[in-house]
Structure formats: structure tokens, C-alpha cells
Short mmCIF file of C-alpha atoms in Angstrom, two decimals:
data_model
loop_
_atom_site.label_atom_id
_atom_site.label_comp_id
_atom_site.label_asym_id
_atom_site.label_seq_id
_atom_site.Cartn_x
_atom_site.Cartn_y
_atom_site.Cartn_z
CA UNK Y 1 -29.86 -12.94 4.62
CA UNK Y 2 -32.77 -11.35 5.64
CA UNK Y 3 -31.81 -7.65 5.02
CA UNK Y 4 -30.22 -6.64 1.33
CA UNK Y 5 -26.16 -6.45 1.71
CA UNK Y 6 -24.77 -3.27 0.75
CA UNK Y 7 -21.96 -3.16 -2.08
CA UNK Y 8 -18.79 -2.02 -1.20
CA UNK Y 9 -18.76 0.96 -3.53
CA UNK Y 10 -21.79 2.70 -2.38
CA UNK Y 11 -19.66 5.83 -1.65
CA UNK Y 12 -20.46 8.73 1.24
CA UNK Y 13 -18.93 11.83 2.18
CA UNK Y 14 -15.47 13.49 0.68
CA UNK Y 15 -15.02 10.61 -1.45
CA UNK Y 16 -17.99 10.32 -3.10
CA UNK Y 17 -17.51 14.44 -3.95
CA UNK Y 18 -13.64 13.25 -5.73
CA UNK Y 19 -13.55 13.02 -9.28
CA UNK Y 20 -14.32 9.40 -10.54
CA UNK Y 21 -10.29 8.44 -10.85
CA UNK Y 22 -9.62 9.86 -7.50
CA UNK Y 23 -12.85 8.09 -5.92
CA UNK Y 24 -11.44 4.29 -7.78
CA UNK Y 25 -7.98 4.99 -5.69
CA UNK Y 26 -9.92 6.32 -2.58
CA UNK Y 27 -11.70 3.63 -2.78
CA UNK Y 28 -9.66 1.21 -3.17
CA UNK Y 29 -8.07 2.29 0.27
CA UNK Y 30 -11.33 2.70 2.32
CA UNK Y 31 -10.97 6.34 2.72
CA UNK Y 32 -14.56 5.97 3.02
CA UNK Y 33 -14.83 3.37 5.54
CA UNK Y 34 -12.91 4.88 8.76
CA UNK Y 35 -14.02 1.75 10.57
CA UNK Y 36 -11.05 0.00 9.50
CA UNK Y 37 -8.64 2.44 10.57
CA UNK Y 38 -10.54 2.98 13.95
CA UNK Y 39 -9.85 -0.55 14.91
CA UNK Y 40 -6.27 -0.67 13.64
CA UNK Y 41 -5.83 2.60 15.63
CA UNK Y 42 -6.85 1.43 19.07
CA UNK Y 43 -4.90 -0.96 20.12
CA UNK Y 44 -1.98 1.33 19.48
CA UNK Y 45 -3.29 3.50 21.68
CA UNK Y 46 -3.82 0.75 24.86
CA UNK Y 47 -0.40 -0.51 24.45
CA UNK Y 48 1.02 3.49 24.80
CA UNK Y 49 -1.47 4.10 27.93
CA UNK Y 50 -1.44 0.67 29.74
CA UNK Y 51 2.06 1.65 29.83
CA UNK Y 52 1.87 4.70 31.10
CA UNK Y 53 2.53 6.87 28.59
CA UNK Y 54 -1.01 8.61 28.62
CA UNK Y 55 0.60 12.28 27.76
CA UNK Y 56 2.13 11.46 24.03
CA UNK Y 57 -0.62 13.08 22.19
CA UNK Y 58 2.04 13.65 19.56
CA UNK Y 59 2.40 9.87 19.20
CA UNK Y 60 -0.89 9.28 19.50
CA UNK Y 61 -1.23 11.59 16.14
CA UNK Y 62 1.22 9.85 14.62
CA UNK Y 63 0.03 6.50 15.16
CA UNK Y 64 -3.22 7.26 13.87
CA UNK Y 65 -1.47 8.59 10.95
CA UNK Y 66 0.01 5.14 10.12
CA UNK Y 67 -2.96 3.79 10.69
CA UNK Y 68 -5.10 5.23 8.38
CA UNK Y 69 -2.47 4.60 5.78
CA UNK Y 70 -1.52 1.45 6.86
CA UNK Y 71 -4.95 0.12 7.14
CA UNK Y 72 -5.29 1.22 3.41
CA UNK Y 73 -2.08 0.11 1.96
CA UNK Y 74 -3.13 -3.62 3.45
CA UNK Y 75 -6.76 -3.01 1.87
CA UNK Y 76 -5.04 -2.51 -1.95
CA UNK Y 77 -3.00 -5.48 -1.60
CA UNK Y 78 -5.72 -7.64 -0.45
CA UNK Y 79 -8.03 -6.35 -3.18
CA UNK Y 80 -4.78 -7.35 -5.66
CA UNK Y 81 -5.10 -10.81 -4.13
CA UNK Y 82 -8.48 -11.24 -3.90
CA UNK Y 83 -9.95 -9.55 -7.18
CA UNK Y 84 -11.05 -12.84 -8.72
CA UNK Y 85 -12.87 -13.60 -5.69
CA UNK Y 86 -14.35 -10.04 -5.36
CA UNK Y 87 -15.79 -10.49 -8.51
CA UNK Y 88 -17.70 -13.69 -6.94
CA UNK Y 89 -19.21 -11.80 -3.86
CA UNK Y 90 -22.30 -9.61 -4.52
CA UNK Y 91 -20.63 -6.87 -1.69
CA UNK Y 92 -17.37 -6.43 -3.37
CA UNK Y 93 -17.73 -7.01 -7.45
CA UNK Y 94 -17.79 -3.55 -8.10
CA UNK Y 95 -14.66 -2.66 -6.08
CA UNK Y 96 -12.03 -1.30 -8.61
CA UNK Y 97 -9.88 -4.06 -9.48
CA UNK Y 98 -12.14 -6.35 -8.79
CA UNK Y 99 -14.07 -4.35 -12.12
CA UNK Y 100 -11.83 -3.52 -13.64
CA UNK Y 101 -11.60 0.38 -13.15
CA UNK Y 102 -8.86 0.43 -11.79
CA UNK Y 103 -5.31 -1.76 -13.10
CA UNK Y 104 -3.49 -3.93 -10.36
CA UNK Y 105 0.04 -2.02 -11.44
CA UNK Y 106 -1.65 1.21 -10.34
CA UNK Y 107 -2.92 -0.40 -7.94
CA UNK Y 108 0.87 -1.25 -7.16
CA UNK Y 109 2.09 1.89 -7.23
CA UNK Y 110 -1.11 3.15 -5.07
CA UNK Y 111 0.16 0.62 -2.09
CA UNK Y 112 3.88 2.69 -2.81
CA UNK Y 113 2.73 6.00 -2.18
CA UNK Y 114 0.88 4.70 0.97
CA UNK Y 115 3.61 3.17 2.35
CA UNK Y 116 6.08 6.29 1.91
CA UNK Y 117 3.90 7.97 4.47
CA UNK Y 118 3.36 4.55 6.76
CA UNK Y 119 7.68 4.86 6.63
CA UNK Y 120 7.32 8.81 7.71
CA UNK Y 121 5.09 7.81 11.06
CA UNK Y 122 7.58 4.99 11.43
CA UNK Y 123 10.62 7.02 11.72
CA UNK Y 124 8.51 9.02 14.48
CA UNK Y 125 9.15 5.88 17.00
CA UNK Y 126 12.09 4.70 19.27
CA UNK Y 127 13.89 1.47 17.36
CA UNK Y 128 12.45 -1.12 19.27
CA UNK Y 129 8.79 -0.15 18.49
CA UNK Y 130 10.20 -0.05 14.64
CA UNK Y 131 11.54 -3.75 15.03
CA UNK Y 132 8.00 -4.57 16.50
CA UNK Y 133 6.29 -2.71 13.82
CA UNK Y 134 8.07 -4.14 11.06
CA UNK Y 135 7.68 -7.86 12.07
CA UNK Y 136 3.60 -7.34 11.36
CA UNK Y 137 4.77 -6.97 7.52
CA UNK Y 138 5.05 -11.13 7.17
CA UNK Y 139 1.64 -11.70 8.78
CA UNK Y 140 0.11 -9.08 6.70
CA UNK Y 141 1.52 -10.25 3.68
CA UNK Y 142 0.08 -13.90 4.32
CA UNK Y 143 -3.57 -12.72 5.55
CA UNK Y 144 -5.12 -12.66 1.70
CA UNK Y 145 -4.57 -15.94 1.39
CA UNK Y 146 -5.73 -17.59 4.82
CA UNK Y 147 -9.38 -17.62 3.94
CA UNK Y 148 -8.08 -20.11 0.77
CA UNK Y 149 -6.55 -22.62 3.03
CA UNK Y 150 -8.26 -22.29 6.56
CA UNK Y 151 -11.29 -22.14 7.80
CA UNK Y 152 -10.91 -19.69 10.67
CA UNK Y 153 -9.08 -16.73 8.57
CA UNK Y 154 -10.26 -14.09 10.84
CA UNK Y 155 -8.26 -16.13 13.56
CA UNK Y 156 -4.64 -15.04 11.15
CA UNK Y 157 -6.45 -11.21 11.16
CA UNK Y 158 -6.69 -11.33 14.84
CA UNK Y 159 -2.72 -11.70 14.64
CA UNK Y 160 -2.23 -8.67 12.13
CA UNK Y 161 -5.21 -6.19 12.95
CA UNK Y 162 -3.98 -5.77 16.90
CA UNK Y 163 -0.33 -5.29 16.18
CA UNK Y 164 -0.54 -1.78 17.35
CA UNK Y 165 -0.84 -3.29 20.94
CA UNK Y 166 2.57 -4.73 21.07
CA UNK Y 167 3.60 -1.26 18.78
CA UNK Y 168 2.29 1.28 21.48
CA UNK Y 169 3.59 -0.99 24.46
CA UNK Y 170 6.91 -1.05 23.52
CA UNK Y 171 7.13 2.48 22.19
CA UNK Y 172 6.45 3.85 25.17
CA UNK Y 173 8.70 1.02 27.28
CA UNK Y 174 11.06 -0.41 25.05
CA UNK Y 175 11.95 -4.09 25.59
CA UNK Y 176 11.40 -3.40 29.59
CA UNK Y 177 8.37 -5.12 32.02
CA UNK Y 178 6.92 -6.89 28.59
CA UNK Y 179 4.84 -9.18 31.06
CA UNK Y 180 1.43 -7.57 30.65
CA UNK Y 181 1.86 -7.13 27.21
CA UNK Y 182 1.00 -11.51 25.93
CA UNK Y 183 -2.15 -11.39 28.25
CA UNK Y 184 -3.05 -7.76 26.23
CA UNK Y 185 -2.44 -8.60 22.55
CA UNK Y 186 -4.41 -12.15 23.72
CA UNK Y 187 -7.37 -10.05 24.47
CA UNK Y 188 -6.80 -7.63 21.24
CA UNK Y 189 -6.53 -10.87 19.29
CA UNK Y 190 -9.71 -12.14 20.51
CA UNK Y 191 -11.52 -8.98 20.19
CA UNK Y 192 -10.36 -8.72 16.78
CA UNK Y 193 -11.65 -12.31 15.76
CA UNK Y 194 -14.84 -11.57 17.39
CA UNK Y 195 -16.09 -8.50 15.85
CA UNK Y 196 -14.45 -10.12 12.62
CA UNK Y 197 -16.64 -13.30 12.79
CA UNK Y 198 -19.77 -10.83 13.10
CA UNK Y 199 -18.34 -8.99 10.02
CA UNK Y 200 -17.95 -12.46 8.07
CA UNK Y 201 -21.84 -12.88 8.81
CA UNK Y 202 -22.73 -10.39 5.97
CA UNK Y 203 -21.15 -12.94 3.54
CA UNK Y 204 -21.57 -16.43 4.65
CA UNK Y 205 -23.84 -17.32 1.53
CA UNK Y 206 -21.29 -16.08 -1.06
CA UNK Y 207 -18.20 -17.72 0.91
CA UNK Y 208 -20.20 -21.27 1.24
CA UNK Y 209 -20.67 -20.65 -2.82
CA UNK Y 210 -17.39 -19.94 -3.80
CA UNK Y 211 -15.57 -22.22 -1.01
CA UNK Y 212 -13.29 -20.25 1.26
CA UNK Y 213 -13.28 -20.20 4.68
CA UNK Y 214 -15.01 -18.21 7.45
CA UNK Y 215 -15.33 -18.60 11.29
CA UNK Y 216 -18.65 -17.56 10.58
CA UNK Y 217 -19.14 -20.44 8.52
CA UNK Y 218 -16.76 -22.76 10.56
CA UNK Y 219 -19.05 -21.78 14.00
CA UNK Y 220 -21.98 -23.22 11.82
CA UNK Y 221 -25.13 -22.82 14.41
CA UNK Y 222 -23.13 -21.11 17.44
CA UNK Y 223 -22.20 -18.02 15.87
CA UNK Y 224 -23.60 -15.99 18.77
CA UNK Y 225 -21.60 -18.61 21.61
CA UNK Y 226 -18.39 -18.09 19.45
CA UNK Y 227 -18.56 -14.85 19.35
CA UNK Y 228 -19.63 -14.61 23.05
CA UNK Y 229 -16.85 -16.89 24.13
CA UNK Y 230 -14.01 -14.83 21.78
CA UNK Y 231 -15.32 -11.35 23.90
CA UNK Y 232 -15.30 -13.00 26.82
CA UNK Y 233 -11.43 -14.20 26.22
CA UNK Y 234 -10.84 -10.75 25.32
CA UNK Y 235 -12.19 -9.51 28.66
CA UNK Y 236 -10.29 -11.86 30.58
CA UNK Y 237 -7.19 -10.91 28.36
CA UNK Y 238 -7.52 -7.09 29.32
CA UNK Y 239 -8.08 -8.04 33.02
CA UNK Y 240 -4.88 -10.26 32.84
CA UNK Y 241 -2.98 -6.85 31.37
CA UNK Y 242 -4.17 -4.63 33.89
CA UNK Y 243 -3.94 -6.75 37.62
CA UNK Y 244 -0.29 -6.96 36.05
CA UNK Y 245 0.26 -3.42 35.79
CA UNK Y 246 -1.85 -2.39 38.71
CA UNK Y 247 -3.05 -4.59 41.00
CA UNK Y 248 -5.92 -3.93 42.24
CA UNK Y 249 -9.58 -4.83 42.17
CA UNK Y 250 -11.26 -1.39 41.55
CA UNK Y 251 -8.66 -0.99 38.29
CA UNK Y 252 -10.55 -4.07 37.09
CA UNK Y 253 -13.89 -1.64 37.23
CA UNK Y 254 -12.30 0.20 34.38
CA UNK Y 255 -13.30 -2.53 32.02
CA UNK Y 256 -17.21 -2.81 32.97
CA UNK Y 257 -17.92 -0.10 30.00
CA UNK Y 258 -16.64 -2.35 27.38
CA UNK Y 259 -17.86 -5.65 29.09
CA UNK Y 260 -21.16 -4.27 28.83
CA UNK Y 261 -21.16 -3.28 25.30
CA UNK Y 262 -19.27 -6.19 23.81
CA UNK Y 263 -21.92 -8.03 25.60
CA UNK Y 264 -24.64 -6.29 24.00
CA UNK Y 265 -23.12 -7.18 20.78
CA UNK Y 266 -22.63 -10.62 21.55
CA UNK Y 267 -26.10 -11.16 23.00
CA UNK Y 268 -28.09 -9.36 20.38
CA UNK Y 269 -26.00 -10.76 17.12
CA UNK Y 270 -28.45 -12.30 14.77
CA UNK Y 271 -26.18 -13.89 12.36
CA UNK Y 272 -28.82 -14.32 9.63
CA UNK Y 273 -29.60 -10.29 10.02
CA UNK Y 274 -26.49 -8.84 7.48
CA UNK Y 275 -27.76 -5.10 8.23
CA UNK Y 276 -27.28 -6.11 11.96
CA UNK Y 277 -24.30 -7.82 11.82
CA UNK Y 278 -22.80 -4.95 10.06
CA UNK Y 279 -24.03 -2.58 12.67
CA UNK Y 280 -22.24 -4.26 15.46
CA UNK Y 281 -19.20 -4.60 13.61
CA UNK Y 282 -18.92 -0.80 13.09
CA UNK Y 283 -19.70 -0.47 16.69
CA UNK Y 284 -16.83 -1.45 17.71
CA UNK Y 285 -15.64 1.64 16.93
CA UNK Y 286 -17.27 2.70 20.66
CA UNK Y 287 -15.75 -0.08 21.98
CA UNK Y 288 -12.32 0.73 21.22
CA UNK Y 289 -12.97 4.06 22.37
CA UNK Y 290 -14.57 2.53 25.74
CA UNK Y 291 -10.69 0.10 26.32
CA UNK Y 292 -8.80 2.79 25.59
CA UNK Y 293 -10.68 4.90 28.14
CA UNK Y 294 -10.01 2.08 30.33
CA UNK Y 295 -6.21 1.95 29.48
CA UNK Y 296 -5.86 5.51 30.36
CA UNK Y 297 -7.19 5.70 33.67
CA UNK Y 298 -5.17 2.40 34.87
CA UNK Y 299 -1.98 3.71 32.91
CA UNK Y 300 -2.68 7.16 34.55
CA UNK Y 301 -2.81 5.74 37.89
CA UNK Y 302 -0.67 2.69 38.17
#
């Protein structure tokens, strides 16, 4: 790596102003890292407005809601899994279990009390989104332990991180017109996998030392074509979604924003460059922002 990889536990903001047992437990969660909840969060909100349903702000408050405490009940449990590993990876040895600061029964009881409000947002939703919610709980219960047996983990993520697609969709349809909805969550999946390969970039060094798998390892040399080639699935995965819900040519201008930025990302990754790699991760932030724009003006319309 050419730039110096930051450790998890470099803290910022509220959480670094908690007292030190409240920071381990905010921690542990990534109160402090809203990235993760941003791209959880997203998807849920293209499923509700592809559909149509681009005036259920309260939803929309709801669903971020579960996905801030979603994102950080699935964060504890794959810090549970993983601690012996943490402890192997310069970025995350100091996280809390990992360390020791913090015991994996509380951390136990820490994934309970998330959970109790991830089952208050779910209550919020018509049954059928429930159903669809609750089938995510296998594949996020499996995702720890991909990167032990595959190499291409953050193909399994792509699976679990964009479940708010199908979520959203059918919360604001039910089980009716579900046809745009496999060429959407095929896009979200490849989105997902892409910015997670740049992610993984940060860490090849450690993974290759302790032997799990990456897709940034498993891409070897073409990184920046896998990467390229996962946005550009994702992109024709959106357009797929929309032309089925509206179509027309100028609703497929909608999606030139985030086509130009995911390019950007793509085109400029230097996979050796950790800082970088980082940065582009966390700007996907923009891009979510950017589809769901995107979302909303074809839901709006169609």
C-alpha cells in the first residue's frame, strides 16, 4: 500500500465524545461510520420510488431507522465471527472484541437491543415487505463466513447489503408487477460488489497473509476492469428496471448522474492507493444519493 491504512477505531464526532464503555459498544456498531448505513439505506429507498411510492416520507424514516440499526446489529455479529481474524488485520485489531474490550456475550446482548428496534421499523411495513425482509436474515447470517470458503465474498454481500431493494419494492406494491424488480436488485447487487471490491483493496496484503478470500485478491491485476465491468452491470441493471416501469428513452437520461460518477470511480481506482480506494468507497454515498434521485423522477412520472 502506498498510503498508511487507517485503524478501525480511530474515532470522530459524537462517539469519540461517549464515555470509553459507551464508545467500545458504539463502536462496535459503526455509529461512527454512517457509510455503512448510507448504502444499506438506499436501495430501500429505489425499490419504494421506482415503484411509485415517492410521497412515503414516513417510510422512508422508518427504513432508514432499520437501517442504521440493522447495519449495526450485522456489524456485532460479524465482529463475533471474525474477532480472531480482526486481530490478524492491522485495520481492525483494535476493534473491541477483536481486543478484548469488549466480551462477545455483551456483545450478544448488544446485537439484542439492536434488533428490538430493527423489529419496531419492521412492524411499520405491510406483511409482504416483512416476509421479504425477514428472508435477508439466512444470507446475513452466512456472510461472516464466505470470505473463509470463497474467494469472491463480496459477491454473498452483494446478496445481503441490497436487500432493501426488493424491501422498498414490495412495500410499496406488494407481490403485484414484481417484473422490474430481478433486473433492479441485479444492478444493486452489482453495485454493491463493486464498491465492495474497491473497499477490499485497503486490505489485500493482510487477506493474502492470513488466507481468506477477496475479489480484490481473486481480480489479481484487473481490479480496475472488474470493478468497471461490475458498474457497468449495475447500469445496465437500473436501465433494465426503469424501460420496464416506464418506457421510454429520456427516463433512461435519469441515470447519466450516476453513470458518470461510478465511472469516475471505476476509471480513477488505483488499487495499490488504500487512502484512495477508501475514498471512493465512501463516495458511494453520492452515488446512492444520485440512483435514488433517478428512481424518484421515473417513479414520479411513470
Amino acid at each position: 500500500m502506498t498510503d498508511a491504512i487507517v485503524p478501525d477505531t480511530q474515532h470522530k464526532g459524537l462517539v469519540a465524545a461517549l464515555p470509553l464503555p459507551w464508545r467500545h459498544y458504539a463502536s462496535l456498531a459503526r455509529f461512527d461510520r454512517p457509510i455503512g448505513w448510507w448504502l444499506l439505506f438506499w436501495p430501500c429507498t429505489w425499490g419504494l420510488f421506482l415503484a411509485g411510492a415517492t410521497s412515503h416520507w414516513v417510510t422512508v424514516g422508518w427504513l432508514l431507522l432499520g437501517s442504521v440499526a440493522m447495519r449495526g446489529a450485522g456489524c456485532v455479529f460479524n465482529d463475533i465471527v471474525d474477532a480472531d481474524l480482526d486481530a490478524r488485520v492491522a485495520r481492525t485489531a483494535a476493534r473491541p472484541i477483536a481486543s478484548g474490550a469488549v466480551s462477545k456475550r455483551a456483545a450478544w446482548a448488544w446485537i439484542m437491543v439492536l434488533a428490538a428496534v430493527g423489529l419496531v421499523v419492521l412492524v411499520q411495513l405491510r406483511w409482504q415487505a416483512q416476509v421479504v425482509a425477514l428472508g435477508s436474515l439466512a444470507l446475513v447470517a452466512a456472510y461472516p463466513f464466505m470470505k473463509r470458503v470463497t474467494g469472491w465474498p463480496q459477491a454473498w454481500l452483494g446478496l445481503v447489503f441490497t436487500w432493501g431493494a426488493p424491501t422498498g419494492w414490495v412495500e410499496a406494491t406488494g407481490f403485484a408487477h414484481p417484473a422490474p424488480l430481478g433486473p433492479l436488485y441485479l444492478g444493486c447487487w452489482a453495485w454493491c460488489m463493486g464498491y465492495d471490491t474497491i473497499y477490499a483493496c485497503q486490505d489485500r496484503e493482510d487477506d493474502a497473509l492470513i488466507g481468506i478470500g477477496s475479489s480484490a485478491l481473486s481480480f489479481g491485476r484487473h481490479v480496475r476492469a472488474g470493478v468497471t465491468g461490475l458498474y457497468a452491470l449495475a447500469l445496465l441493471g437500473w436501465a433494465g428496471a426503469i424501460w420496464l416501469v416506464r418506457p421510454d428513452p429520456l427516463a433512461l437520461v435519469a441515470l447519466v448522474p450516476v453513470a458518470i460518477h461510478l465511472g469516475w470511480q471505476a476509471l480513477t481506482l488505483q488499487p495499490d492507493d488504500g487512502a484512495g480506494a477508501l475514498r471512493r468507497f465512501r463516495n458511494n454515498r453520492f452515488a446512492g444519493l444520485l440512483m435514488a434521485a433517478a428512481c424518484y423522477v421515473v417513479g414520479a412520472a411513470a
